[in-house]
Coordinates of C-alpha atoms in Angstrom, one line a residue:
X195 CA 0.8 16.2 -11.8
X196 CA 3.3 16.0 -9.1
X197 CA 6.0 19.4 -9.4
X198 CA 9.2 18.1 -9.9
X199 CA 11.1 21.2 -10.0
X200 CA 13.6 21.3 -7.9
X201 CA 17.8 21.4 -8.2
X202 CA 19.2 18.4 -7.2
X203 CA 21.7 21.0 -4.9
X204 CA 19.0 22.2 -3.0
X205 CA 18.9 20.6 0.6
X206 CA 18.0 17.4 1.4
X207 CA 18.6 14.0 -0.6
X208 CA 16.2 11.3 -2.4
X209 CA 15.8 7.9 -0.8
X210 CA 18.2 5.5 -1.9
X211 CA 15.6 2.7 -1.9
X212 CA 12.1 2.1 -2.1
X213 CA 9.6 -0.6 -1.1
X214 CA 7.0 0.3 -4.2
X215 CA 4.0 -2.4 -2.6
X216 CA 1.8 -3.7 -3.3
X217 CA -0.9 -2.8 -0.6
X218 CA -1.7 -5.4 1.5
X219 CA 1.5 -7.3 1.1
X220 CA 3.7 -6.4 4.0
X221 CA 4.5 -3.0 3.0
X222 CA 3.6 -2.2 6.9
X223 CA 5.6 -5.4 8.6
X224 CA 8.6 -4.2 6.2
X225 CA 8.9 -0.9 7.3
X226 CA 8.8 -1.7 10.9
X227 CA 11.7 -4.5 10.3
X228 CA 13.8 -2.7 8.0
X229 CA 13.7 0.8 10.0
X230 CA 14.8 -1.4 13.3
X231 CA 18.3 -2.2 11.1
X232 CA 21.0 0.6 12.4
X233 CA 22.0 1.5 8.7
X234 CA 18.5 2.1 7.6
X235 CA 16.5 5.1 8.2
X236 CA 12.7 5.8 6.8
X237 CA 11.4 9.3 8.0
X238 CA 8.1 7.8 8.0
X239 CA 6.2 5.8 6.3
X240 CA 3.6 6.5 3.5
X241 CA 5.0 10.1 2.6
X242 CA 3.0 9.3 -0.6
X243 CA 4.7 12.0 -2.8
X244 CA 6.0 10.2 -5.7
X245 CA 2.4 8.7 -6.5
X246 CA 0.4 11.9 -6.9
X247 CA -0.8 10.0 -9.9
X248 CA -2.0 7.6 -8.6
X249 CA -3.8 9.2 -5.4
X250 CA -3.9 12.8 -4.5
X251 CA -2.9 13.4 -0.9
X252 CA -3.5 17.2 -0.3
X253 CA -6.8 16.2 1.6
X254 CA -4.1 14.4 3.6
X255 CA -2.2 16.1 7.2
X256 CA 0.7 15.0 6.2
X257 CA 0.7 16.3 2.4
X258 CA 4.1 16.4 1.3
X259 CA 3.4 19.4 -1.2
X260 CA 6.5 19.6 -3.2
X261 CA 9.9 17.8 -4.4
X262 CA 11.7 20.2 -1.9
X263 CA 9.8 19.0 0.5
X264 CA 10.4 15.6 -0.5
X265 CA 13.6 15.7 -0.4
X266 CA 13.9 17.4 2.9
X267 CA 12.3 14.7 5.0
X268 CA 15.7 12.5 4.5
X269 CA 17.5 14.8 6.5
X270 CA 18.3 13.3 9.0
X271 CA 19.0 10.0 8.0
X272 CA 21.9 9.3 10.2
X273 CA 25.6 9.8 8.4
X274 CA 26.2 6.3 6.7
X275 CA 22.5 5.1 6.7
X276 CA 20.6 4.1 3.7
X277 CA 17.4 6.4 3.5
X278 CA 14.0 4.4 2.9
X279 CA 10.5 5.1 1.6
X280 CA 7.7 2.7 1.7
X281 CA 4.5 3.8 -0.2
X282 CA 2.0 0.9 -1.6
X283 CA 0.8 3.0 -4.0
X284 CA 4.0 4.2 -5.5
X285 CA 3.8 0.2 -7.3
X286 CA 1.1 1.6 -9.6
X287 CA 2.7 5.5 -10.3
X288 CA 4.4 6.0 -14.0
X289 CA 5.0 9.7 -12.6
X290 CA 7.1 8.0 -9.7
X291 CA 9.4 6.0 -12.4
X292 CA 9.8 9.7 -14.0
X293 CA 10.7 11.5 -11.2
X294 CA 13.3 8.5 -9.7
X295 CA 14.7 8.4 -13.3
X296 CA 15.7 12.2 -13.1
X297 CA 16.5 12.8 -9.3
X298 CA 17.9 9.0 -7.8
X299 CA 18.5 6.9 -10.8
X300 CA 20.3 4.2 -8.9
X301 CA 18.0 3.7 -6.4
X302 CA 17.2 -0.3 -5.2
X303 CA 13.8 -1.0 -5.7
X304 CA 11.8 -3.9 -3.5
X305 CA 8.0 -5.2 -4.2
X306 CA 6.0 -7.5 -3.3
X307 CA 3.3 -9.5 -4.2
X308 CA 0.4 -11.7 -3.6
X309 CA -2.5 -13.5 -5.1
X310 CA -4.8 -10.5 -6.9
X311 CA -8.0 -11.7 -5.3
X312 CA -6.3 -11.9 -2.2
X313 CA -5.2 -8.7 -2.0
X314 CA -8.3 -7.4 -2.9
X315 CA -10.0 -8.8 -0.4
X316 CA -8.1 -7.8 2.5
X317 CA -8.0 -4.0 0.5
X318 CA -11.4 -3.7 1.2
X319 CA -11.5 -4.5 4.7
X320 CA -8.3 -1.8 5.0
X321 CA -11.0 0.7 3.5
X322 CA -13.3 -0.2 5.6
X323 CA -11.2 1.0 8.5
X324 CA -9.9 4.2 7.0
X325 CA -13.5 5.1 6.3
X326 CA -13.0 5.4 2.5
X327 CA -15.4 2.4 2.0
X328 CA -19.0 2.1 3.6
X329 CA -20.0 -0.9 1.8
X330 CA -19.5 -3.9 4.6
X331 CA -20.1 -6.5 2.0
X332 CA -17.3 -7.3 0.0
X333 CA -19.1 -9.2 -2.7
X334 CA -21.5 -6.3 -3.4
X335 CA -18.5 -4.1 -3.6
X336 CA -16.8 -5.8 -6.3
X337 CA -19.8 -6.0 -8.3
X338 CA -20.3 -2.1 -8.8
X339 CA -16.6 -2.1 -10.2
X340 CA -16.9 -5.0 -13.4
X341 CA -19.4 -5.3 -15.9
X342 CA -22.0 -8.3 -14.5
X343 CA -21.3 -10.5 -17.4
X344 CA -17.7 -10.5 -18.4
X345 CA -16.5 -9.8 -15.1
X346 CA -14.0 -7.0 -17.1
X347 CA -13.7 -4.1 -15.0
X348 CA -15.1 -1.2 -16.3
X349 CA -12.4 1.5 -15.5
X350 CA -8.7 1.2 -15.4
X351 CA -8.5 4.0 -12.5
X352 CA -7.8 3.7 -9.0
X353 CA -11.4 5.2 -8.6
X354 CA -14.7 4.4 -10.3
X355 CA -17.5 7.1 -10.2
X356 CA -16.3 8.7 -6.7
X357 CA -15.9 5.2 -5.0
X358 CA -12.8 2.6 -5.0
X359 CA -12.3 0.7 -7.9
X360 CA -10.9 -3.2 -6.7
X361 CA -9.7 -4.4 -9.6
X362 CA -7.4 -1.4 -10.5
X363 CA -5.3 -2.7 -7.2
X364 CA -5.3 -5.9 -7.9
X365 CA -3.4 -5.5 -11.9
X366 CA -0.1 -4.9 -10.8
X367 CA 1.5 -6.8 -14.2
X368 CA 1.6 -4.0 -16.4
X369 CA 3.2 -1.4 -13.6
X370 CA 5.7 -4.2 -12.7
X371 CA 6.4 -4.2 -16.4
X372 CA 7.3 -0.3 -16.4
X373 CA 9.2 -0.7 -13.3
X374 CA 11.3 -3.8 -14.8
X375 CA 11.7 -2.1 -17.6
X376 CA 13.3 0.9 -16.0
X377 CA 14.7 -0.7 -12.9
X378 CA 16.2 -4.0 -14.3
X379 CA 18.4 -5.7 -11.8
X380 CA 17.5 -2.5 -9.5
X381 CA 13.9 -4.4 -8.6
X382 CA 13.5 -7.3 -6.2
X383 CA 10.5 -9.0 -6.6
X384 CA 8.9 -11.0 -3.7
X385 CA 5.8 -12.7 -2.7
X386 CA 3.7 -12.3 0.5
X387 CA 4.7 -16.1 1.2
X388 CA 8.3 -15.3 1.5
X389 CA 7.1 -13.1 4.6
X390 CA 4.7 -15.2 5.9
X391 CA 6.9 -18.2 5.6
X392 CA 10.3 -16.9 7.1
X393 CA 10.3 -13.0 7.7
X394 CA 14.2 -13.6 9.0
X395 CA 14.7 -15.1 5.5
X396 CA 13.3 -12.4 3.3
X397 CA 14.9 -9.7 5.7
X398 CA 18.3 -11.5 5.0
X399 CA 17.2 -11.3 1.3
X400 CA 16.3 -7.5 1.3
X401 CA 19.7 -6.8 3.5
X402 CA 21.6 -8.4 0.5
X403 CA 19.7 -6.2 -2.6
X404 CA 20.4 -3.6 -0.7
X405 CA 24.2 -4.5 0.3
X406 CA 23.8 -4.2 4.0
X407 CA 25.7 -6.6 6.8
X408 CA 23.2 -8.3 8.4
X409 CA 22.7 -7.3 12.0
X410 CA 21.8 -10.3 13.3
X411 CA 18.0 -10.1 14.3
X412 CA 15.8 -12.8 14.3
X413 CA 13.1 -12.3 16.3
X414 CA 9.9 -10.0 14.3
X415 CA 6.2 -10.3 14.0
X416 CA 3.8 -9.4 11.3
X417 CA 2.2 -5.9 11.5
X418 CA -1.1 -4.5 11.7
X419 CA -3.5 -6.2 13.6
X420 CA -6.9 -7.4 12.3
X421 CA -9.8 -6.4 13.3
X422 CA -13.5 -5.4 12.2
X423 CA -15.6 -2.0 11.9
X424 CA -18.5 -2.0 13.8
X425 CA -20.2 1.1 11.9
X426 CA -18.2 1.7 8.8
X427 CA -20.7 4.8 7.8
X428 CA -19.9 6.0 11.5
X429 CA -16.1 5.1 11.0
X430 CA -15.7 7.6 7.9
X431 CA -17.7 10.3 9.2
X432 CA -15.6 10.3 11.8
X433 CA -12.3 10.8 9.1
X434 CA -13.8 12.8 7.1
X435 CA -14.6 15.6 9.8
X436 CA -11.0 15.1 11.4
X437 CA -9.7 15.8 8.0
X438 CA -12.3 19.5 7.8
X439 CA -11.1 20.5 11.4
X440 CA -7.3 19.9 10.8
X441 CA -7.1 24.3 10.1
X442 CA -8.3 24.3 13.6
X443 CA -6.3 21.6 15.0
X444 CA -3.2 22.4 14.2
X445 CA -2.5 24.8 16.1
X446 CA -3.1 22.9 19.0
X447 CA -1.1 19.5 17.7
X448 CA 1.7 22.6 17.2
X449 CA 1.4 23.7 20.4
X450 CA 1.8 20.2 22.0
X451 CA 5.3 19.5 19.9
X452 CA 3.8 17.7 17.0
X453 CA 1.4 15.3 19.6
X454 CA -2.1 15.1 18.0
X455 CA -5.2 15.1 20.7
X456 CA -5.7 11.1 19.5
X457 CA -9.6 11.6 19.3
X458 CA -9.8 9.9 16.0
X459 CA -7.8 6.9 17.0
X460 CA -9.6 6.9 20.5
X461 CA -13.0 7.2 18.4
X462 CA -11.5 4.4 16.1
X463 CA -10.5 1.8 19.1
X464 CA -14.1 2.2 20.4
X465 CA -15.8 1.5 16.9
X466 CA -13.3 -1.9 15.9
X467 CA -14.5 -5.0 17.3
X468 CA -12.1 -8.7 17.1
X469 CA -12.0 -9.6 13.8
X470 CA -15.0 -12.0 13.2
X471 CA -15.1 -14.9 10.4
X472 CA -15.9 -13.2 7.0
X473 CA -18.0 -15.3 4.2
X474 CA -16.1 -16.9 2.1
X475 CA -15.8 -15.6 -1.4
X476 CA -17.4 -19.0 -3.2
X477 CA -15.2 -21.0 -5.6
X478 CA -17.9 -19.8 -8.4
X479 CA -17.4 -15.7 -6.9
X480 CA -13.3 -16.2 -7.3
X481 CA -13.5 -17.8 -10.5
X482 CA -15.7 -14.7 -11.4
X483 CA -13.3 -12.4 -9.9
X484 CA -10.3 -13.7 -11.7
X485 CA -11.7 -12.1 -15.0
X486 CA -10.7 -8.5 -14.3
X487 CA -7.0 -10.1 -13.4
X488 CA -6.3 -13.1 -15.7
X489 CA -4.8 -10.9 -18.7
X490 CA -2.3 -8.9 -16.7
X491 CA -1.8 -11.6 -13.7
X492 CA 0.4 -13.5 -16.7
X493 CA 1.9 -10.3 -17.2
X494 CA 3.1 -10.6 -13.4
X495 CA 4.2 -14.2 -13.3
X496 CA 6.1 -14.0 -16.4
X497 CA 8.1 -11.2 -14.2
X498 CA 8.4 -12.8 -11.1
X499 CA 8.6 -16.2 -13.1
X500 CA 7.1 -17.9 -10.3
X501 CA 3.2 -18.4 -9.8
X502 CA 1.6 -15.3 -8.2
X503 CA -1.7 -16.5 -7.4
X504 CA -2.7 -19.2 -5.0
X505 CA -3.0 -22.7 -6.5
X506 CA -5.7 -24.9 -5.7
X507 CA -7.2 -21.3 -3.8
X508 CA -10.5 -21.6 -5.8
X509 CA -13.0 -22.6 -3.0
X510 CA -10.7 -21.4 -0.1
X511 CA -12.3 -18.9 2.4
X512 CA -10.1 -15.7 2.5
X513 CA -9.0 -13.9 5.6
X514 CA -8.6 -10.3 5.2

């Protein structure tokens, strides 16, 4: 449980909006776009706080350990400047819509969405990367997650017997429900389309929730480039020792004014590869899939009250 106790006095101030997620849906491309907007400020991204709930991060370098903590990386969000926070996995967190309900009540709320099996998808090949997945094939990582013959999942946790449970990020209707429920006009909802379609036309949308002039950009790309692991095994050996020999570290990342050394991401540039053509996930394997979702995916579109998922999408290859 994340400790919340903290006077709102003390120094520092909450974010006065939020981009919630979902993962894989722009949360990355939004960041970059919003934080390039003179009257909007995010310390970083991903500070991953509010979500302890969801996903412990004291493993983490960058462990934000405590609300006053929290609250102090907004400091220096320029005089007049919104102050931003964009965490995926805050979507999912109940403790978050405690914690924003005591501390920033007001806040503008912003997340977006995509077709489940999509997201999934391209989740897995994110792990893959990070080194908190080893299993290459997607299929056979799905399968250890949802009973064989109803296709239920058989935990509602972010993690299932030490490894990553798919499903749980792809049932974002009953955490949009919460939100809604305690957000109201506060939340925009979105779709990954709106991005992919126009960016300049879903900026111009956020800039309006948020009641910001628009400064007039038009020109952005899509972030985070795609690419494939060549040794995923290698890949999080390689994250989980930078992660033991951060004590000794450090120091040395101290010593040269907050630089790290860059091994891992040296390491990491050698091991990636152009991303390749993936199989396709069958029209029978996505029709399969779409069990763990259905329930709560009509939880989401009565929300948004737009389709979420991709029509006609059953035989379609995916791209992660």
């Amino acid at each position: 449980m994340t400790s919340v106790a903290s006077d709102d006095a003390s120094p520092g101030r909450f974010p006065d909006f939020l981009i919630l997620g979902a993962p894989k849906c722009g949360t990355t491309t939004l960041y970059e776009v919003l934080n390039g907007h003179p009257s909007l400020h995010f310390p970083r991204k991903e500070p991953g706080f509010l979500s302890q709930d969801v996903e412990n991060t004291e493993r983490y370098r960058e462990h934000v350990p405590d609300l006053a903590a929290y609250r102090q990386l907004f400091t220096a969000t320029p005089a007049g400047a919104l102050a931003g926070e964009a965490t995926p996995r805050t979507l999912y967190s109940a403790e978050a819509i405690s914690i924003l309900a005591a501390h920033r009540p007001d806040a503008k709320l912003i997340a977006v969405l995509r077709d489940p099996v999509d997201l999934v998808f391209s989740y897995h090949a994110q792990k893959l990367r990070e080194g908190q997945e080893t299993e290459a094939d997607f299929e056979r990582a799905w399968r250890r997650c949802v009973d064989g013959e109803t296709g239920r999942a058989l935990s509602d946790a972010p993690w299932w017997k030490g490894r990553i449970n798919y499903p749980y990020w792809g049932r974002f209707g009953a955490p949009l429900t919460r939100w809604r429920a305690a957000a109201g006009g506060r939340l925009l909802l979105m779709h990954l389309d709106e991005l992919n379609s126009s960016l300049v036309a879903a900026y111009r949308r956020i800039l309006d929730h948020l009641g910001v002039a628009d400064d007039g950009r038009e020109v952005f790309a899509m972030a985070n480039e795609r690419v494939d692991i060549r040794h995923p095994t290698l890949n999080r050996l390689a994250v989980t020792l930078q992660n033991q020999l951060h004590p000794v570290l450090a120091p040395i990342r101290q010593a040269r004014g907050g630089q790290s050394l860059g091994l891992l991401r040296r390491f990491q540039r050698l091991n990636t590869k152009p991303l390749s053509s993936r199989p396709a996930v069958s029209r029978d394997f996505r029709q399969f899939m779409m069990q763990a979702f259905e329930d709560d995916l009509l939880l989401a579109e009565e929300i948004y009250g737009h389709p979420v998922r991709r029509l006609g999408a059953e035989g379609d290859a995916l791209e992660p």
